[in-house]
Amino acid sequence: MNFSSWPPLLVVDVEGNGTNPPDLVEVAALPVLDGRPDTSTAGAWLTKPRQPVTPFAARVHGLTNERLEGEPVWEEIADQVHTLLGRSWICAHHAHVDYRVLKTHLPQWQPAGVLDTLRLAKATYPGLPKYSLDALIEHVQPDLSAAPAQRHRATFDAYATAQLLTAMAARYDTWDQLVAAAVPPGLPGAPEPEEEPTLW
């Protein structure tokens, strides 16, 4: 895989407040350049949700209502997030979730395409008992020594997902092969199905 041929791509992860639909409490966007996560140009934002963080969500990611009390509301950071994401490709684990939440919060945003490391892992490592982020970290053993924060924070999960993406991408010869394996049907960037040939 020639990583230098990739279009602009950011690995994203979002954390929510536990409501349905969720308010965002954290967003991370980590560019991948030449097959490596580029933390120097990454974006990470904490935001105070409209609705309080549920006790369950706070236990998962550790972001309590007290911790978020002084953070900006979404409207104050939305333009920054939108600017960084631009028209780049994005990648996430279980990507339709992150894409749907971001699209709800950024209605004018439209990525060039969406890679899903969950879908990619099922194609790359068939037969694993589980395909959660934790299960894939255990299977692939990526180097997470430079990952910021800790598991279940957006910055850590984006970094881990970026490392998993590049490890799996190395098994594919071309970007188009990667896209075919990693983009869920119905999301931006999905390959068009080949039309059935007709007799006339």
PDB file of C-alpha atoms in Angstrom:
ATOM      1  CA  MET A   1       0.000   0.000   0.000  1.00  0.00           C
ATOM      2  CA  ASN A   2       1.369   3.391  -1.036  1.00  0.00           C
ATOM      3  CA  PHE A   3       0.178   5.610   1.798  1.00  0.00           C
ATOM      4  CA  SER A   4       1.371   8.753   0.039  1.00  0.00           C
ATOM      5  CA  SER A   5      -1.343   8.205  -2.592  1.00  0.00           C
ATOM      6  CA  TRP A   6      -4.148   8.507  -0.041  1.00  0.00           C
ATOM      7  CA  PRO A   7      -6.505  11.471  -0.213  1.00  0.00           C
ATOM      8  CA  PRO A   8      -6.732  13.693   2.899  1.00  0.00           C
ATOM      9  CA  LEU A   9      -8.119  11.572   5.746  1.00  0.00           C
ATOM     10  CA  LEU A  10      -8.901  12.151   9.407  1.00  0.00           C
ATOM     11  CA  VAL A  11      -9.709   9.492  11.969  1.00  0.00           C
ATOM     12  CA  VAL A  12     -12.559  10.762  14.129  1.00  0.00           C
ATOM     13  CA  ASP A  13     -14.087   9.729  17.407  1.00  0.00           C
ATOM     14  CA  VAL A  14     -16.901  11.287  19.392  1.00  0.00           C
ATOM     15  CA  GLU A  15     -18.078  10.842  22.963  1.00  0.00           C
ATOM     16  CA  GLY A  16     -21.636  11.628  23.983  1.00  0.00           C
ATOM     17  CA  ASN A  17     -23.618  12.480  27.080  1.00  0.00           C
ATOM     18  CA  GLY A  18     -25.537   9.187  27.087  1.00  0.00           C
ATOM     19  CA  THR A  19     -28.894  10.515  25.905  1.00  0.00           C
ATOM     20  CA  ASN A  20     -30.628   9.365  22.709  1.00  0.00           C
ATOM     21  CA  PRO A  21     -29.995  11.162  20.427  1.00  0.00           C
ATOM     22  CA  PRO A  22     -26.727  12.150  22.087  1.00  0.00           C
ATOM     23  CA  ASP A  23     -25.298  15.568  22.764  1.00  0.00           C
ATOM     24  CA  LEU A  24     -21.560  15.659  22.094  1.00  0.00           C
ATOM     25  CA  VAL A  25     -19.128  16.041  24.989  1.00  0.00           C
ATOM     26  CA  GLU A  26     -15.862  15.351  23.120  1.00  0.00           C
ATOM     27  CA  VAL A  27     -14.700  15.282  19.491  1.00  0.00           C
ATOM     28  CA  ALA A  28     -11.286  14.243  18.188  1.00  0.00           C
ATOM     29  CA  ALA A  29     -10.080  14.462  14.578  1.00  0.00           C
ATOM     30  CA  LEU A  30      -6.650  12.997  13.840  1.00  0.00           C
ATOM     31  CA  PRO A  31      -5.086  13.342  10.376  1.00  0.00           C
ATOM     32  CA  VAL A  32      -3.247  10.351   8.920  1.00  0.00           C
ATOM     33  CA  LEU A  33      -0.237  11.375   6.820  1.00  0.00           C
ATOM     34  CA  ASP A  34       2.012   8.877   5.033  1.00  0.00           C
ATOM     35  CA  GLY A  35       0.548   6.036   7.062  1.00  0.00           C
ATOM     36  CA  ARG A  36       1.051   7.640  10.474  1.00  0.00           C
ATOM     37  CA  PRO A  37      -1.221   9.601  12.825  1.00  0.00           C
ATOM     38  CA  ASP A  38      -0.209  13.264  12.793  1.00  0.00           C
ATOM     39  CA  THR A  39      -0.876  14.486  16.315  1.00  0.00           C
ATOM     40  CA  SER A  40       0.714  17.872  15.528  1.00  0.00           C
ATOM     41  CA  THR A  41      -2.263  18.896  13.360  1.00  0.00           C
ATOM     42  CA  ALA A  42      -4.995  16.999  15.228  1.00  0.00           C
ATOM     43  CA  GLY A  43      -8.044  18.653  16.713  1.00  0.00           C
ATOM     44  CA  ALA A  44      -9.667  17.803  20.048  1.00  0.00           C
ATOM     45  CA  TRP A  45     -12.564  19.591  21.678  1.00  0.00           C
ATOM     46  CA  LEU A  46     -14.524  19.244  24.891  1.00  0.00           C
ATOM     47  CA  THR A  47     -18.005  20.708  24.871  1.00  0.00           C
ATOM     48  CA  LYS A  48     -20.674  21.206  27.499  1.00  0.00           C
ATOM     49  CA  PRO A  49     -23.813  19.296  26.427  1.00  0.00           C
ATOM     50  CA  ARG A  50     -27.314  20.767  26.534  1.00  0.00           C
ATOM     51  CA  GLN A  51     -28.549  17.815  28.573  1.00  0.00           C
ATOM     52  CA  PRO A  52     -26.551  16.539  31.562  1.00  0.00           C
ATOM     53  CA  VAL A  53     -24.155  13.616  31.147  1.00  0.00           C
ATOM     54  CA  THR A  54     -25.791  10.414  32.353  1.00  0.00           C
ATOM     55  CA  PRO A  55     -24.075   8.480  35.165  1.00  0.00           C
ATOM     56  CA  PHE A  56     -23.439   5.547  32.789  1.00  0.00           C
ATOM     57  CA  ALA A  57     -21.746   7.721  30.153  1.00  0.00           C
ATOM     58  CA  ALA A  58     -19.642   9.453  32.801  1.00  0.00           C
ATOM     59  CA  ARG A  59     -18.451   6.061  34.068  1.00  0.00           C
ATOM     60  CA  VAL A  60     -17.421   5.048  30.517  1.00  0.00           C
ATOM     61  CA  HIS A  61     -15.428   8.097  29.450  1.00  0.00           C
ATOM     62  CA  GLY A  62     -14.874   9.869  32.765  1.00  0.00           C
ATOM     63  CA  LEU A  63     -16.272  13.207  31.548  1.00  0.00           C
ATOM     64  CA  THR A  64     -18.604  14.348  34.328  1.00  0.00           C
ATOM     65  CA  ASN A  65     -20.927  17.322  34.346  1.00  0.00           C
ATOM     66  CA  GLU A  66     -18.548  19.025  36.780  1.00  0.00           C
ATOM     67  CA  ARG A  67     -15.606  18.457  34.420  1.00  0.00           C
ATOM     68  CA  LEU A  68     -17.505  19.945  31.474  1.00  0.00           C
ATOM     69  CA  GLU A  69     -19.070  22.872  33.333  1.00  0.00           C
ATOM     70  CA  GLY A  70     -16.616  25.477  32.043  1.00  0.00           C
ATOM     71  CA  GLU A  71     -16.294  24.119  28.492  1.00  0.00           C
ATOM     72  CA  PRO A  72     -17.801  25.892  25.462  1.00  0.00           C
ATOM     73  CA  VAL A  73     -21.194  24.863  24.152  1.00  0.00           C
ATOM     74  CA  TRP A  74     -21.318  23.199  20.734  1.00  0.00           C
ATOM     75  CA  GLU A  75     -22.246  26.365  18.844  1.00  0.00           C
ATOM     76  CA  GLU A  76     -18.994  27.982  20.005  1.00  0.00           C
ATOM     77  CA  ILE A  77     -16.763  25.260  18.500  1.00  0.00           C
ATOM     78  CA  ALA A  78     -18.834  23.927  15.585  1.00  0.00           C
ATOM     79  CA  ASP A  79     -17.091  26.114  12.995  1.00  0.00           C
ATOM     80  CA  GLN A  80     -13.648  24.970  14.186  1.00  0.00           C
ATOM     81  CA  VAL A  81     -14.630  21.310  13.906  1.00  0.00           C
ATOM     82  CA  HIS A  82     -16.204  21.858  10.493  1.00  0.00           C
ATOM     83  CA  THR A  83     -13.113  23.696   9.230  1.00  0.00           C
ATOM     84  CA  LEU A  84     -10.733  20.924  10.276  1.00  0.00           C
ATOM     85  CA  LEU A  85     -12.911  18.167   8.817  1.00  0.00           C
ATOM     86  CA  GLY A  86     -13.467  20.075   5.584  1.00  0.00           C
ATOM     87  CA  ARG A  87     -14.159  17.755   2.656  1.00  0.00           C
ATOM     88  CA  SER A  88     -11.638  15.118   3.755  1.00  0.00           C
ATOM     89  CA  TRP A  89     -12.330  11.434   4.090  1.00  0.00           C
ATOM     90  CA  ILE A  90     -13.022  10.310   7.631  1.00  0.00           C
ATOM     91  CA  CYS A  91     -12.448   6.991   9.354  1.00  0.00           C
ATOM     92  CA  ALA A  92     -13.998   5.695  12.571  1.00  0.00           C
ATOM     93  CA  HIS A  93     -14.710   2.411  14.307  1.00  0.00           C
ATOM     94  CA  HIS A  94     -18.391   1.552  13.773  1.00  0.00           C
ATOM     95  CA  ALA A  95     -18.304   4.605  11.556  1.00  0.00           C
ATOM     96  CA  HIS A  96     -21.997   5.068  10.842  1.00  0.00           C
ATOM     97  CA  VAL A  97     -22.480   6.045  14.513  1.00  0.00           C
ATOM     98  CA  ASP A  98     -19.815   8.771  14.520  1.00  0.00           C
ATOM     99  CA  TYR A  99     -20.852   9.941  11.040  1.00  0.00           C
ATOM    100  CA  ARG A 100     -24.529  10.195  12.000  1.00  0.00           C
ATOM    101  CA  VAL A 101     -23.814  12.122  15.223  1.00  0.00           C
ATOM    102  CA  LEU A 102     -21.390  14.512  13.498  1.00  0.00           C
ATOM    103  CA  LYS A 103     -23.765  15.027  10.576  1.00  0.00           C
ATOM    104  CA  THR A 104     -26.573  15.886  13.010  1.00  0.00           C
ATOM    105  CA  HIS A 105     -24.361  18.466  14.706  1.00  0.00           C
ATOM    106  CA  LEU A 106     -22.845  19.751  11.419  1.00  0.00           C
ATOM    107  CA  PRO A 107     -25.698  19.660   8.876  1.00  0.00           C
ATOM    108  CA  GLN A 108     -23.672  21.451   6.166  1.00  0.00           C
ATOM    109  CA  TRP A 109     -20.700  19.077   6.438  1.00  0.00           C
ATOM    110  CA  GLN A 110     -20.159  16.398   3.796  1.00  0.00           C
ATOM    111  CA  PRO A 111     -17.036  14.227   3.875  1.00  0.00           C
ATOM    112  CA  ALA A 112     -15.555  12.827   0.685  1.00  0.00           C
ATOM    113  CA  GLY A 113     -16.039   9.339   2.102  1.00  0.00           C
ATOM    114  CA  VAL A 114     -16.271   7.271   5.281  1.00  0.00           C
ATOM    115  CA  LEU A 115     -13.995   4.329   6.141  1.00  0.00           C
ATOM    116  CA  ASP A 116     -15.146   1.954   8.880  1.00  0.00           C
ATOM    117  CA  THR A 117     -12.451  -0.013  10.714  1.00  0.00           C
ATOM    118  CA  LEU A 118     -15.115  -2.413  12.025  1.00  0.00           C
ATOM    119  CA  ARG A 119     -16.149  -3.360   8.492  1.00  0.00           C
ATOM    120  CA  LEU A 120     -12.505  -3.414   7.387  1.00  0.00           C
ATOM    121  CA  ALA A 121     -11.516  -5.700  10.262  1.00  0.00           C
ATOM    122  CA  LYS A 122     -14.205  -8.236   9.355  1.00  0.00           C
ATOM    123  CA  ALA A 123     -12.809  -8.333   5.807  1.00  0.00           C
ATOM    124  CA  THR A 124      -9.152  -8.366   6.896  1.00  0.00           C
ATOM    125  CA  TYR A 125      -9.338 -10.724   9.877  1.00  0.00           C
ATOM    126  CA  PRO A 126     -12.240 -13.110   9.190  1.00  0.00           C
ATOM    127  CA  GLY A 127     -13.098 -15.449  12.024  1.00  0.00           C
ATOM    128  CA  LEU A 128     -12.241 -13.325  15.042  1.00  0.00           C
ATOM    129  CA  PRO A 129     -14.648 -13.922  17.942  1.00  0.00           C
ATOM    130  CA  LYS A 130     -15.190 -10.159  18.418  1.00  0.00           C
ATOM    131  CA  TYR A 131     -14.459  -6.979  16.468  1.00  0.00           C
ATOM    132  CA  SER A 132     -14.733  -4.360  19.197  1.00  0.00           C
ATOM    133  CA  LEU A 133     -11.993  -1.766  19.445  1.00  0.00           C
ATOM    134  CA  ASP A 134     -10.596  -3.546  22.503  1.00  0.00           C
ATOM    135  CA  ALA A 135     -10.627  -6.927  20.739  1.00  0.00           C
ATOM    136  CA  LEU A 136      -8.805  -5.500  17.716  1.00  0.00           C
ATOM    137  CA  ILE A 137      -6.217  -3.732  19.881  1.00  0.00           C
ATOM    138  CA  GLU A 138      -5.542  -7.078  21.548  1.00  0.00           C
ATOM    139  CA  HIS A 139      -5.333  -8.885  18.186  1.00  0.00           C
ATOM    140  CA  VAL A 140      -3.230  -6.336  16.266  1.00  0.00           C
ATOM    141  CA  GLN A 141      -1.107  -5.086  19.191  1.00  0.00           C
ATOM    142  CA  PRO A 142      -0.543  -1.585  17.741  1.00  0.00           C
ATOM    143  CA  ASP A 143       1.930   0.779  19.376  1.00  0.00           C
ATOM    144  CA  LEU A 144      -0.215   2.992  21.614  1.00  0.00           C
ATOM    145  CA  SER A 145       2.625   4.338  23.741  1.00  0.00           C
ATOM    146  CA  ALA A 146       2.092   7.843  22.322  1.00  0.00           C
ATOM    147  CA  ALA A 147      -1.708   7.777  22.545  1.00  0.00           C
ATOM    148  CA  PRO A 148      -3.145  10.718  24.478  1.00  0.00           C
ATOM    149  CA  ALA A 149      -5.514  10.330  27.462  1.00  0.00           C
ATOM    150  CA  GLN A 150      -6.948   6.846  28.022  1.00  0.00           C
ATOM    151  CA  ARG A 151      -9.359   4.328  26.488  1.00  0.00           C
ATOM    152  CA  HIS A 152     -12.890   5.663  25.892  1.00  0.00           C
ATOM    153  CA  ARG A 153     -11.659   9.218  25.524  1.00  0.00           C
ATOM    154  CA  ALA A 154     -12.020  10.496  21.962  1.00  0.00           C
ATOM    155  CA  THR A 155      -8.337  11.356  21.544  1.00  0.00           C
ATOM    156  CA  PHE A 156      -7.135   7.908  22.641  1.00  0.00           C
ATOM    157  CA  ASP A 157      -9.745   6.037  20.609  1.00  0.00           C
ATOM    158  CA  ALA A 158      -8.997   8.067  17.470  1.00  0.00           C
ATOM    159  CA  TYR A 159      -5.282   7.348  17.868  1.00  0.00           C
ATOM    160  CA  ALA A 160      -5.887   3.626  18.399  1.00  0.00           C
ATOM    161  CA  THR A 161      -8.253   3.506  15.411  1.00  0.00           C
ATOM    162  CA  ALA A 162      -5.646   5.255  13.230  1.00  0.00           C
ATOM    163  CA  GLN A 163      -3.043   2.649  14.182  1.00  0.00           C
ATOM    164  CA  LEU A 164      -5.473  -0.182  13.433  1.00  0.00           C
ATOM    165  CA  LEU A 165      -6.414   1.413  10.097  1.00  0.00           C
ATOM    166  CA  THR A 166      -2.835   1.643   8.859  1.00  0.00           C
ATOM    167  CA  ALA A 167      -2.005  -1.878  10.080  1.00  0.00           C
ATOM    168  CA  MET A 168      -4.947  -3.309   8.142  1.00  0.00           C
ATOM    169  CA  ALA A 169      -4.443  -1.038   5.112  1.00  0.00           C
ATOM    170  CA  ALA A 170      -0.938  -2.450   4.672  1.00  0.00           C
ATOM    171  CA  ARG A 171      -2.599  -5.707   3.596  1.00  0.00           C
ATOM    172  CA  TYR A 172      -4.259  -4.035   0.604  1.00  0.00           C
ATOM    173  CA  ASP A 173      -2.478  -3.067  -2.600  1.00  0.00           C
ATOM    174  CA  THR A 174      -4.450   0.040  -3.542  1.00  0.00           C
ATOM    175  CA  TRP A 175      -6.666   2.736  -2.070  1.00  0.00           C
ATOM    176  CA  ASP A 176      -9.586   1.456  -4.187  1.00  0.00           C
ATOM    177  CA  GLN A 177      -9.229  -2.028  -2.689  1.00  0.00           C
ATOM    178  CA  LEU A 178      -9.244  -0.496   0.780  1.00  0.00           C
ATOM    179  CA  VAL A 179     -12.358   1.533  -0.016  1.00  0.00           C
ATOM    180  CA  ALA A 180     -14.129  -1.555  -1.351  1.00  0.00           C
ATOM    181  CA  ALA A 181     -13.441  -3.383   1.922  1.00  0.00           C
ATOM    182  CA  ALA A 182     -13.972  -0.513   4.361  1.00  0.00           C
ATOM    183  CA  VAL A 183     -16.812   1.766   3.220  1.00  0.00           C
ATOM    184  CA  PRO A 184     -20.269   0.628   4.378  1.00  0.00           C
ATOM    185  CA  PRO A 185     -23.030   0.692   1.757  1.00  0.00           C
ATOM    186  CA  GLY A 186     -25.029   3.895   1.863  1.00  0.00           C
ATOM    187  CA  LEU A 187     -22.267   6.048   3.346  1.00  0.00           C
ATOM    188  CA  PRO A 188     -20.272   8.645   1.378  1.00  0.00           C
ATOM    189  CA  GLY A 189     -17.539   7.113  -0.758  1.00  0.00           C
ATOM    190  CA  ALA A 190     -19.188   3.715  -1.121  1.00  0.00           C
ATOM    191  CA  PRO A 191     -18.301   2.134  -4.472  1.00  0.00           C
ATOM    192  CA  GLU A 192     -21.128   2.282  -6.965  1.00  0.00           C
ATOM    193  CA  PRO A 193     -22.564  -1.173  -7.660  1.00  0.00           C
ATOM    194  CA  GLU A 194     -21.748  -2.344 -11.161  1.00  0.00           C
ATOM    195  CA  GLU A 195     -24.760  -2.149 -13.419  1.00  0.00           C
ATOM    196  CA  GLU A 196     -26.027  -5.374 -14.881  1.00  0.00           C
ATOM    197  CA  PRO A 197     -25.215  -5.522 -18.587  1.00  0.00           C
ATOM    198  CA  THR A 198     -28.253  -5.405 -20.824  1.00  0.00           C
ATOM    199  CA  LEU A 199     -28.871  -6.832 -24.266  1.00  0.00           C
ATOM    200  CA  TRP A 200     -29.635  -3.437 -25.787  1.00  0.00           C
TER     201      TRP A 200
END
